[in-house]
Coordinates of C-alpha atoms and ligand atoms in Angstrom, one line a residue:
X1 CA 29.9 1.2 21.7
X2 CA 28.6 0.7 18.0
X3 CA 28.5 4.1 16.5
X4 CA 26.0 5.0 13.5
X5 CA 29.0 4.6 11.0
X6 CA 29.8 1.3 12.1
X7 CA 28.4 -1.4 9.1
X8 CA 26.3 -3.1 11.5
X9 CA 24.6 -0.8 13.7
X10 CA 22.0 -2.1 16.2
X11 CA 18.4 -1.1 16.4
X12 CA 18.9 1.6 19.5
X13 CA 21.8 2.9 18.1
X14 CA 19.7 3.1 14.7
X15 CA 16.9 4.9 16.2
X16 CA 19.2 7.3 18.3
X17 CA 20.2 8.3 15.2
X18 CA 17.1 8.7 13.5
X19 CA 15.6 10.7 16.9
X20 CA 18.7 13.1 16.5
X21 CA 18.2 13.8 12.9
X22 CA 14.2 14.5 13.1
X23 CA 13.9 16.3 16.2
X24 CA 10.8 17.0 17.3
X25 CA 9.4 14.9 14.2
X26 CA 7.3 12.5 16.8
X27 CA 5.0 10.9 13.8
X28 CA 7.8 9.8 11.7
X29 CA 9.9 8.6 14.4
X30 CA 7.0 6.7 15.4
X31 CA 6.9 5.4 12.1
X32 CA 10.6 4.4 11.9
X33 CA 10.5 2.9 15.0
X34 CA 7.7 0.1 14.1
X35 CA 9.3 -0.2 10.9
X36 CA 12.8 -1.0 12.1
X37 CA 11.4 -3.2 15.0
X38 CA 11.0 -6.0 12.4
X39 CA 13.7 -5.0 9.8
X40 CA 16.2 -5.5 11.9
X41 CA 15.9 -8.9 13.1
X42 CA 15.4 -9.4 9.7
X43 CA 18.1 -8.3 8.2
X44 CA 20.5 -9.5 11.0
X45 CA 22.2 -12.1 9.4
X46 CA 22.0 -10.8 5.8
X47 CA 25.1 -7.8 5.7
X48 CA 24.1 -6.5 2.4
X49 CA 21.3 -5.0 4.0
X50 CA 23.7 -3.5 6.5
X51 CA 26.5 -2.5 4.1
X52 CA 23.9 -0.7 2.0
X53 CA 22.3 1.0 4.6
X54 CA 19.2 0.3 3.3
X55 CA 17.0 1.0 5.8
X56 CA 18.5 4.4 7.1
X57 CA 18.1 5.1 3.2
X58 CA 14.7 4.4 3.2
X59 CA 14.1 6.5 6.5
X60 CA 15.7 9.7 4.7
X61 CA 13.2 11.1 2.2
X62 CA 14.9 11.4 -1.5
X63 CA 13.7 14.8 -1.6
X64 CA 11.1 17.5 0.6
X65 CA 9.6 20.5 -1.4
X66 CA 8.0 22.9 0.5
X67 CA 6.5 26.2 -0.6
X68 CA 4.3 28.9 0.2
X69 CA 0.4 28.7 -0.8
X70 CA -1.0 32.6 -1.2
X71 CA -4.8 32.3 -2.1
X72 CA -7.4 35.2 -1.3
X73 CA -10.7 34.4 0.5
X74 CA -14.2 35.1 -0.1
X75 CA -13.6 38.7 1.8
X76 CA -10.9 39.6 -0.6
X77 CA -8.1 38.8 2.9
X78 CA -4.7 37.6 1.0
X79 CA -4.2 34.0 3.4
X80 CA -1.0 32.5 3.2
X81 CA -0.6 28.8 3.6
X82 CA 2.3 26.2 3.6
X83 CA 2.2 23.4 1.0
X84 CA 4.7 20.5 0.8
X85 CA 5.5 17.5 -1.3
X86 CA 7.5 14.3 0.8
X87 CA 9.1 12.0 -2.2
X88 CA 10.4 9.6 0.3
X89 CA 11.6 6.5 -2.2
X90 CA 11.2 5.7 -5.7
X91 CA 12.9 2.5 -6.1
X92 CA 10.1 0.3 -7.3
X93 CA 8.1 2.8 -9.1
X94 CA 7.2 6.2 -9.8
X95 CA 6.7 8.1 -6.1
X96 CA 2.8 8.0 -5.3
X97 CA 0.5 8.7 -2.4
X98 CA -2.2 11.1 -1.3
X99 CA -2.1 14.7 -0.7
X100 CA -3.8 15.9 2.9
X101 CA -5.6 19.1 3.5
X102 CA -5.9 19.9 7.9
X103 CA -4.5 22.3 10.0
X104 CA -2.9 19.3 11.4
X105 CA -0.8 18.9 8.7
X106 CA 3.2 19.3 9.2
X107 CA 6.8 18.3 7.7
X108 CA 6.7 15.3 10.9
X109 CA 2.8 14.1 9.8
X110 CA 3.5 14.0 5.7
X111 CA 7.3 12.3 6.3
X112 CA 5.4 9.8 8.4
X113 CA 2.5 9.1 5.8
X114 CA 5.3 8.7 2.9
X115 CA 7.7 6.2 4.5
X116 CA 4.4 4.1 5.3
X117 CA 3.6 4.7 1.9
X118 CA 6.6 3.5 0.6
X119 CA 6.0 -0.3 2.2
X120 CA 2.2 -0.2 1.6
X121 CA 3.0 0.6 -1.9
X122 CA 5.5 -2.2 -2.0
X123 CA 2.9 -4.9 -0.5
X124 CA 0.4 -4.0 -3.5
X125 CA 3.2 -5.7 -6.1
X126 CA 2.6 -2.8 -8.3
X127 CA 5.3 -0.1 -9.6
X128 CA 4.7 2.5 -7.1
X129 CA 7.1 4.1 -5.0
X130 CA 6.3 6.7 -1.7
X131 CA 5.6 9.9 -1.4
X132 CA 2.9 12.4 0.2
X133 CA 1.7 15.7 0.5
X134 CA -0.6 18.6 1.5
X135 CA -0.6 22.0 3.4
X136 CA -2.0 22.9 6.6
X137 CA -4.5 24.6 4.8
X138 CA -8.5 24.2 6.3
X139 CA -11.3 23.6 4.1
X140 CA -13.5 23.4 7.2
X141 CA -16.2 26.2 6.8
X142 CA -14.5 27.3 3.2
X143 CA -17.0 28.0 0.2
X144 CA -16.5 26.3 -2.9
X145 CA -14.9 29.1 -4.5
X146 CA -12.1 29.3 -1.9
X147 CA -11.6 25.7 -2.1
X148 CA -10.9 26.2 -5.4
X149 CA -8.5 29.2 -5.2
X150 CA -6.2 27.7 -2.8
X151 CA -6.3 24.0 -5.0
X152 CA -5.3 26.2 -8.1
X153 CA -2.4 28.8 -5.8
X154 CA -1.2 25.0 -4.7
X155 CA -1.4 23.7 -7.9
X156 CA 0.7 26.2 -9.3
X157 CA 3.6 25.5 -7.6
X158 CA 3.4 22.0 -7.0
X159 CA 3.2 21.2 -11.0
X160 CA 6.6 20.9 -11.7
X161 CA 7.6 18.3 -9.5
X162 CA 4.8 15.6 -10.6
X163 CA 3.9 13.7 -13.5
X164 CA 2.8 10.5 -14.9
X165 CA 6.6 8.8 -14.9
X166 CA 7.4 10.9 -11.9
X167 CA 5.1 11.0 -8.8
X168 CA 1.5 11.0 -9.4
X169 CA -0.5 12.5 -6.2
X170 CA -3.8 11.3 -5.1
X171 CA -6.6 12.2 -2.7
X172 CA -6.2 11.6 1.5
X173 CA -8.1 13.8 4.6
X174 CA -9.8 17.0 3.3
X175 CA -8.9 16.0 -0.5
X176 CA -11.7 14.3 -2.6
X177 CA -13.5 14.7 -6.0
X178 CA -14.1 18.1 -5.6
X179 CA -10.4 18.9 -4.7
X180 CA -8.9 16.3 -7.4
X181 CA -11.1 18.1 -10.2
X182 CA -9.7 22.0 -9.2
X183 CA -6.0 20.0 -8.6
X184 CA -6.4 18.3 -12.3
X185 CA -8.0 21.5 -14.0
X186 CA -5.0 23.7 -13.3
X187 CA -2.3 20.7 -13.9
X188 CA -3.5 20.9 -17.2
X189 CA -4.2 24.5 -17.9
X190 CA -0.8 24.8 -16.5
X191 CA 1.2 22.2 -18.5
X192 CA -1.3 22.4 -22.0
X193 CA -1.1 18.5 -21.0
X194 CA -4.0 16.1 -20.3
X195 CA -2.3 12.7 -18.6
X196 CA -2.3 10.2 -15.9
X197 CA -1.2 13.0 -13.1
X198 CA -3.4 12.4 -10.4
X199 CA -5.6 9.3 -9.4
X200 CA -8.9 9.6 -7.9
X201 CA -10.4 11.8 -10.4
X202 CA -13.7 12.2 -12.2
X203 CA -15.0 9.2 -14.1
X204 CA -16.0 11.9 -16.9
X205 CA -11.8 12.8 -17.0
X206 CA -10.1 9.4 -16.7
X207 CA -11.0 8.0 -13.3
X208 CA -10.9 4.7 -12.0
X209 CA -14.5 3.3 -11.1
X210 CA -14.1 1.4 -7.7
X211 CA -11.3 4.3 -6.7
X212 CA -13.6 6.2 -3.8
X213 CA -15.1 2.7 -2.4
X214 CA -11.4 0.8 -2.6
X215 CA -9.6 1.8 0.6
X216 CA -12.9 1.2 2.8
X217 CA -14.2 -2.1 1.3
X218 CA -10.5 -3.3 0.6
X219 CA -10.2 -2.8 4.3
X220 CA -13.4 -5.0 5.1
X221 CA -12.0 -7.5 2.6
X222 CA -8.6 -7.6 4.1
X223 CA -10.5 -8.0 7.7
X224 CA -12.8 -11.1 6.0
X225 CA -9.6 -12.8 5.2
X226 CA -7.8 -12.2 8.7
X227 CA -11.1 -13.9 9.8
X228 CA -11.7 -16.6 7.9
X229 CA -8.7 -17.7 8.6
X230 CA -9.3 -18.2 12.4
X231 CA -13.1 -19.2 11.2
X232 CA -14.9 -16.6 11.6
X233 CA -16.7 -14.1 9.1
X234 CA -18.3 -10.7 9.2
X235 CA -22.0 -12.1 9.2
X236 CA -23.2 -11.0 12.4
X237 CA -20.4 -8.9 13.9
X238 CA -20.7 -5.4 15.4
X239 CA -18.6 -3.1 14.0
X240 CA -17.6 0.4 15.6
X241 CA -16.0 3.1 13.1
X242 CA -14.1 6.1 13.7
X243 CA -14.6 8.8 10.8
X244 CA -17.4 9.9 9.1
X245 CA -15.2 10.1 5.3
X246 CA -14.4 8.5 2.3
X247 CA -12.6 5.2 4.0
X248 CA -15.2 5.4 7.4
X249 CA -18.4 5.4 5.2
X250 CA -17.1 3.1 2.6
X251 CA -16.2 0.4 5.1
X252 CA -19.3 0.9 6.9
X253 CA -21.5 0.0 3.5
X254 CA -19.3 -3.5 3.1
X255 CA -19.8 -4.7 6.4
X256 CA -23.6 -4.0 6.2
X257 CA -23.3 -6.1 2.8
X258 CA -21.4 -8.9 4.4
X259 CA -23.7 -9.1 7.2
X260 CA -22.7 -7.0 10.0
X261 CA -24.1 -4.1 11.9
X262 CA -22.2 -1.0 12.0
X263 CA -22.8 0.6 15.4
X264 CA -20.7 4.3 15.7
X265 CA -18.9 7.0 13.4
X266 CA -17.4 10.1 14.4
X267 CA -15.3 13.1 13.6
X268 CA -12.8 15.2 14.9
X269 CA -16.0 16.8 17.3
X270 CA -17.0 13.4 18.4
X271 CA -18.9 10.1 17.6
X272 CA -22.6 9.2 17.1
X273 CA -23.8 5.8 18.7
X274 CA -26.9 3.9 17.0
X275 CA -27.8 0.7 18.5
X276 CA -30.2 -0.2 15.8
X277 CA -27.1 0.2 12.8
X278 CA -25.6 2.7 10.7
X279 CA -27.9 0.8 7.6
X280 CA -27.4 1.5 3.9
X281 CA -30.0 4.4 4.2
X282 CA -28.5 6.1 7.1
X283 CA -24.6 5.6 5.6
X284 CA -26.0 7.9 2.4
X285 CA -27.7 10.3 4.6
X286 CA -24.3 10.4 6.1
X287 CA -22.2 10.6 3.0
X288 CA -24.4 13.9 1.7
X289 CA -24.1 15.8 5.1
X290 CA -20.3 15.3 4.7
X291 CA -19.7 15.8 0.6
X292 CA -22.3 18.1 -0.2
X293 CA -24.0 19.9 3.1
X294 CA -20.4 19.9 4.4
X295 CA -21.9 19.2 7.7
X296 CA -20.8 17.7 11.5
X297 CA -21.6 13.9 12.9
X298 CA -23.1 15.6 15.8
X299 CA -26.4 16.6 12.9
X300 CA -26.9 12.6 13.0
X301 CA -29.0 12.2 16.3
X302 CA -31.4 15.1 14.8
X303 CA -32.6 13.2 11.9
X304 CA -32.2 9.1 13.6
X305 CA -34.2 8.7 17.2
X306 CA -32.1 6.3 19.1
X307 CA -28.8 7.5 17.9
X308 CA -26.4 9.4 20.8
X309 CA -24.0 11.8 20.5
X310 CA -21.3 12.0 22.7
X311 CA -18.9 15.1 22.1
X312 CA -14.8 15.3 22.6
X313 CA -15.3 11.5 23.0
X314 CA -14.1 8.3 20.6
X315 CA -16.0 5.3 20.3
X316 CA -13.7 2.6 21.4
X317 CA -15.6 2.0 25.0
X318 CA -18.5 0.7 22.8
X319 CA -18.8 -2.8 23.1
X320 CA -18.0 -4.5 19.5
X321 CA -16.9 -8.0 18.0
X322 CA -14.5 -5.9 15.2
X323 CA -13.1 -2.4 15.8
X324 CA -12.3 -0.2 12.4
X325 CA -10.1 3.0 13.0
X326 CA -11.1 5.3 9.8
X327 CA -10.1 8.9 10.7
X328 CA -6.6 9.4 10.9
X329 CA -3.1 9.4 12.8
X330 CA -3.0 8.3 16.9
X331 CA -6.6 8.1 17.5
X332 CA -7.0 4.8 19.5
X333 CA -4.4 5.0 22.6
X334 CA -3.3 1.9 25.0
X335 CA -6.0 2.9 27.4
X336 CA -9.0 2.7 24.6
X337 CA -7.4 -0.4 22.9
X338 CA -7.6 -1.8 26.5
X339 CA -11.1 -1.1 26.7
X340 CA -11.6 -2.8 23.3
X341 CA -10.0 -6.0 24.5
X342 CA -12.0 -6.2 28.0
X343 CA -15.1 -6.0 25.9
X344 CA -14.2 -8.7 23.6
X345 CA -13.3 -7.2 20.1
X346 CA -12.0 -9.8 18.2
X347 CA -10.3 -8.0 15.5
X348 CA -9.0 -4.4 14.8
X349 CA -8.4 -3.7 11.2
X350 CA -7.1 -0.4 10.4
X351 CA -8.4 1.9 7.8
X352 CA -6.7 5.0 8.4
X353 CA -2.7 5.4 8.5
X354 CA -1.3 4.6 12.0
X355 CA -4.6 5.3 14.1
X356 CA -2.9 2.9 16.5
X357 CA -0.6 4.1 19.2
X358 CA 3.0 2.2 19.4
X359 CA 1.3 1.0 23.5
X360 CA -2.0 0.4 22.1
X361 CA -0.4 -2.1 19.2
X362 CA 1.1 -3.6 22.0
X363 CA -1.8 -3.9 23.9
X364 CA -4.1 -6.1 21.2
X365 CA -1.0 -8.2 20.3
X366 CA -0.5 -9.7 24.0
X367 CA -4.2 -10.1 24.2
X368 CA -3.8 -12.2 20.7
X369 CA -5.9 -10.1 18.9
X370 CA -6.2 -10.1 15.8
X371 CA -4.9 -7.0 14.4
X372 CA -4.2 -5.8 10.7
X373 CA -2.1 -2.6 10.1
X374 CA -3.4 0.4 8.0
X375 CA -0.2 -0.3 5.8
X376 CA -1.1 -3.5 4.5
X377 CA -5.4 -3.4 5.4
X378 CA -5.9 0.2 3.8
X379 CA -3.8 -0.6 0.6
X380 CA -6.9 -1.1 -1.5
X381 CA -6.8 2.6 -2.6
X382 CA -3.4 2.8 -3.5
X383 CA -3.6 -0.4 -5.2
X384 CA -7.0 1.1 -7.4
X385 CA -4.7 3.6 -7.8
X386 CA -2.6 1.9 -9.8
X387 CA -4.9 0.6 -11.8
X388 CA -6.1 4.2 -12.9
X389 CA -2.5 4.5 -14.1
X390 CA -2.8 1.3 -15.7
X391 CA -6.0 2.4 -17.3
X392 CA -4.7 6.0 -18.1
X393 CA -1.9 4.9 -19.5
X394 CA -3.8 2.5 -22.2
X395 CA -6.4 5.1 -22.8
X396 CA -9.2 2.5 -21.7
X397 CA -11.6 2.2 -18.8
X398 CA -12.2 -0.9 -17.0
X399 CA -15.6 -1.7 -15.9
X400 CA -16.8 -2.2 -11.9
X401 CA -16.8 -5.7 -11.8
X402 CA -13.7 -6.4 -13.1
X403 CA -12.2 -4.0 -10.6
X404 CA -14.0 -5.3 -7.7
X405 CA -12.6 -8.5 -8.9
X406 CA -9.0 -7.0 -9.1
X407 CA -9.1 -5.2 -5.7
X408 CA -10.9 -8.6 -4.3
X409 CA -7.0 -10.3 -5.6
X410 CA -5.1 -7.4 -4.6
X411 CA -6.1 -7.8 -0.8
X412 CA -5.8 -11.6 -1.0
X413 CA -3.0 -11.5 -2.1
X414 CA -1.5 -8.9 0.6
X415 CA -3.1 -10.5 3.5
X416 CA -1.3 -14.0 2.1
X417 CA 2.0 -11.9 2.3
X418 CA 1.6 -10.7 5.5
X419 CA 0.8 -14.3 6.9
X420 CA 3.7 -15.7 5.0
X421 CA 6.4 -13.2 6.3
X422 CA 4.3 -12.6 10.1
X423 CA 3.8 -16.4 10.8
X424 CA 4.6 -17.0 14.4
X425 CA 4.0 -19.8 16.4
X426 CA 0.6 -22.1 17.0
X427 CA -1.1 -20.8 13.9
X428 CA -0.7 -17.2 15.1
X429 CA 0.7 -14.5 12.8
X430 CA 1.5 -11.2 13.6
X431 CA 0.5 -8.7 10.7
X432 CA 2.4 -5.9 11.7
X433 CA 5.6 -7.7 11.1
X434 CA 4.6 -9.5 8.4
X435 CA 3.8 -6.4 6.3
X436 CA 6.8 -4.6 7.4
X437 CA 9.0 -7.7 6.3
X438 CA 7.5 -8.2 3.0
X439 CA 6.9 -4.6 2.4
X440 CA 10.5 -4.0 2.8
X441 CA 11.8 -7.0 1.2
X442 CA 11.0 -5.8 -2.4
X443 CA 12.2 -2.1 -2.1
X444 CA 15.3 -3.1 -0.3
X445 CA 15.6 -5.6 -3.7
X446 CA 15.4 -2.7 -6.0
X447 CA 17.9 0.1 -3.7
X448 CA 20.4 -3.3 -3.6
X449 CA 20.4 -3.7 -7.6
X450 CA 21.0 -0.1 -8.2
X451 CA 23.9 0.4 -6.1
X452 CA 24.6 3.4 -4.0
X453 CA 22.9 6.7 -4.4
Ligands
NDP1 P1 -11.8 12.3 4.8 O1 -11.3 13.7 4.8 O2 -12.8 11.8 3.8 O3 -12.4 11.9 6.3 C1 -11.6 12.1 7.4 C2 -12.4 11.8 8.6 O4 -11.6 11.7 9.7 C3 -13.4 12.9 8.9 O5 -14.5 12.3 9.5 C4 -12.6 13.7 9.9 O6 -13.4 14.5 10.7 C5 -11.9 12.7 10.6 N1 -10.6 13.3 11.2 C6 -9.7 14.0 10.4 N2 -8.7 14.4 11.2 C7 -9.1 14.1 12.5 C8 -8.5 14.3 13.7 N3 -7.3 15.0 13.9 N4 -9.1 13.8 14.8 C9 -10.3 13.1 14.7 N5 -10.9 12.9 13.5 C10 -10.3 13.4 12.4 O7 -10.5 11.4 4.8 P2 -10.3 9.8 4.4 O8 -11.5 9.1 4.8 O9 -9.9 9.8 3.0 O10 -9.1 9.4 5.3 C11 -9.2 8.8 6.6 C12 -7.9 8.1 6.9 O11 -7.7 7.0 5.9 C13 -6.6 8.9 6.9 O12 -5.8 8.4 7.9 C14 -6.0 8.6 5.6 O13 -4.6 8.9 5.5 C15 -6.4 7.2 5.4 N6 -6.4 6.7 4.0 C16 -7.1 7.2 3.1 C17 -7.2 6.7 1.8 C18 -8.0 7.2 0.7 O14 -8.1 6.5 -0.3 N7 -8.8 8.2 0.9 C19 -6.3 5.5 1.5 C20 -5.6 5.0 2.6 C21 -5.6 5.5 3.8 P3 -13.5 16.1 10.5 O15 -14.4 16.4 9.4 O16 -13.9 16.6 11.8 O17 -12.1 16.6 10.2
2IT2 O1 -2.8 6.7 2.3 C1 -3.1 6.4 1.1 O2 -2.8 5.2 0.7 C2 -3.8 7.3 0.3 N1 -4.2 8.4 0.7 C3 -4.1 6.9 -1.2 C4 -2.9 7.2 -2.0 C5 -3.1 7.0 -3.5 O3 -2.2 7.4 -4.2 O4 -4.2 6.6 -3.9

């Protein structure tokens, strides 16, 4: 029996190994697992690969910090929260990826997000490596000003292991504008230095325009391209959303613009159902209730007659041509993905990072549907990401436009990728594989060419 020393271990005896080292890290594994699916028939007749243990290098973060987040609430109560930074791999660029904010948050959920990271990064052909962070901390129901204290107390530790040639944090769940700005403030106050540390900021302070929009309407654009290439397009679809954030809402405004009728949005409580569409209007009344009223989806159905609110539920019974999971990890099962395909989605283009059960994946594959991973389809705001390093690093500012233009490319040019490296037979490609292959290809490239370390 091949044991995890041997040069060319195979994929069980790979994954036993990874299993044995994480325990009770079932996101990550999770992760791995997908990953290593299409790696290793990959890789199986290249032994460099093998010899190099690229793969299990890849699957072993470079480094974890964690530390402890001490901030005092509006009561004067000293809370104590736990804050960590994942730098999984830096091999083709600086280490880069969002930083989360939910009491969901653990060492298994943020090593999960930063090996995806790591190949989404790599499909975007820009200089970014993987990384992630965040702390269980919950802004639900915190003022402003506590908001703020624990961003500064997190701040203050985290600040010596970023920078703009080093890792370069961004927003994710339960961290936007507001969070970036108090992040940014106290870098800076911290270090006396004002550079390129954290995307998603301000456009007063050196943000990108098109950053908050990119990872929903780079999603819609990466699910125009799956479907015009099996002649279809968004005119006229239903869509249903999960989420009720920055990457639901945003998606939800570009289909309306292409044409299509958004039909449901939710949150963690449950998910509102309007038959006459989620329209422009309704998508900004939205967008205020969750930024500045910090409000619930449920408050929908009081201000729009005809809307329903179902609570504790998800929307994936609802019957839609496209199906857009926005909100975050394991939220669309084999049993809903089922329901999905009986009522004739067409597509399933993910927005958020793994929504998608292992079983459900399965599930819209053998009903040949088409079905885009969040690692290549949400890769817009990564990629606009880069840009505002780009940007930042030049000391100029690039207009709208151009960057729609740019993100428009970026997603082209990802989705070509994954049909290139996913093509299977009769036309059919399988994106999942495709984006795992390519994604890999060019980080496994740079570990080779470095040697071992
Ligand atoms: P937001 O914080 O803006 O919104 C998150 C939404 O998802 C909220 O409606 C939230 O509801 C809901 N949600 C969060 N946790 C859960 C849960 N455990 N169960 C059900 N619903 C939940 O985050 P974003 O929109 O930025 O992120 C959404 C997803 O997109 C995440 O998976 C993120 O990793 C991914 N992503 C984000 C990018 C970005 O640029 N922001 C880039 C690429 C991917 P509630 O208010 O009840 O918590
Ligand atoms: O999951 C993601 O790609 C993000 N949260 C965005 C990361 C970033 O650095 O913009």
């Amino acid at each position: 029996m091949a044991s995890v020393y041997d040069r060319q271990v195979d994929f069980d005896t790979f994954m036993e190994g990874v299993e044995k080292r994480n325990p009770g890290q079932d996101e990550f594994v999770q992760a791995v697992r997908e990953v290593a699916a299409d790696v290793f028939p990959f890789i199986e007749d290249k032994p460099e690969y093998h010899e190099a243990q690229i793969l299990r290098r890849i699957a072993e973060p470079d480094r974890i910090v964690s530390f402890r987040v001490c901030w005092e609430d509006d009561d004067n109560n000293v809370r104590v929260e736990r804050g960590w930074r994942v730098q999984n791999n830096n091999a083709i660029g600086p280490y880069k990826g969002g930083i989360r904010f939910h009491p969901t948050v653990n060492e298994s959920v943020l090593k999960f997000l930063a090996f995806e990271q790591t190949f989404k990064n790599s499909l975007t052909g820009l200089p970014m490596g993987g990384g992630k962070g965040g702390s269980n901390f919950n802004p639900r129901g915190k003022s402003d000003n506590e908001v703020m204290r624990f961003c500064q107390s997190f701040m203050t530790e985290l600040y010596r292991h970023i920078g703009p040639h080093t890792d370069v944090p961004a927003g994710d769940i339960g961290v936007g504008s507001r969070e970036i700005g108090y992040l940014f403030g106290q870098y800076k106050r911290l270090t006396g230095r004002w550079e390129g540390v954290l995307t998603g900021k301000g456009c007063e302070y050196g943000g990108s325009a098109m950053r908050p929009e990119a990872t929903g309407y780079g999603a819609v654009y990466f699910l125009r391209n799956m479907l015009t290439r099996s002649e279809h397009d968004v005119e006229g679809k239903t869509a249903v959303i999960s989420g009720a954030g920055n990457v639901a809402t945003h998606a939800a405004k570009k289909i309306n613009a292409l044409g299509g009728k958004v039909l449901t949005l939710s949150d963690s409580d449950g998910f509102v159902h309007d038959p006459d569409g989620i329209d422009q209007d309704k998508i900004a009344w939205v967008r205020e209730l969750k930024n500045e009223r910090r409000g619930r989806i449920s408050e929908y159905v009081e201000e729009f007659t005809g809307a329903t609110y179902h609570e504790g539920k998800r929307p994936w019974h609802v019957e839609c041509d496209v199906a857009m999971p926005c909100a975050t990890q394991n939220e669309l099962e084999a049993d809903e993905a089922r329901a999905l395909v009986d009522n004739g989605v067409m597509a399933v283009c993910e927005g958020a990072n793994m929504p998608t059960t292992k079983n459900g994946v399965d599930v819209f594959h053998e009903a040949d549907v088409l079905y885009a991973p969040g690692k290549a389809a949400n890769a817009g705001g990564v990629a606009v990401s880069g840009l505002e390093m780009s940007q930042n690093a030049e000391r100029v500012s690039w207009n709208r436009e151009k960057l729609d233009d740019m993100l428009l490319d970026l997603m082209s040019d990802i989705h070509d990728k994954c049909v290139d490296r996913g093509a299977g037979s009769r036309g059919r490609v399988n994106y999942v594989k495709g984006a795992n292959i390519a994604g890999f290809e060019r980080v496994a490239g740079a570990m080779l060419a470095f040697g071992v370390m």
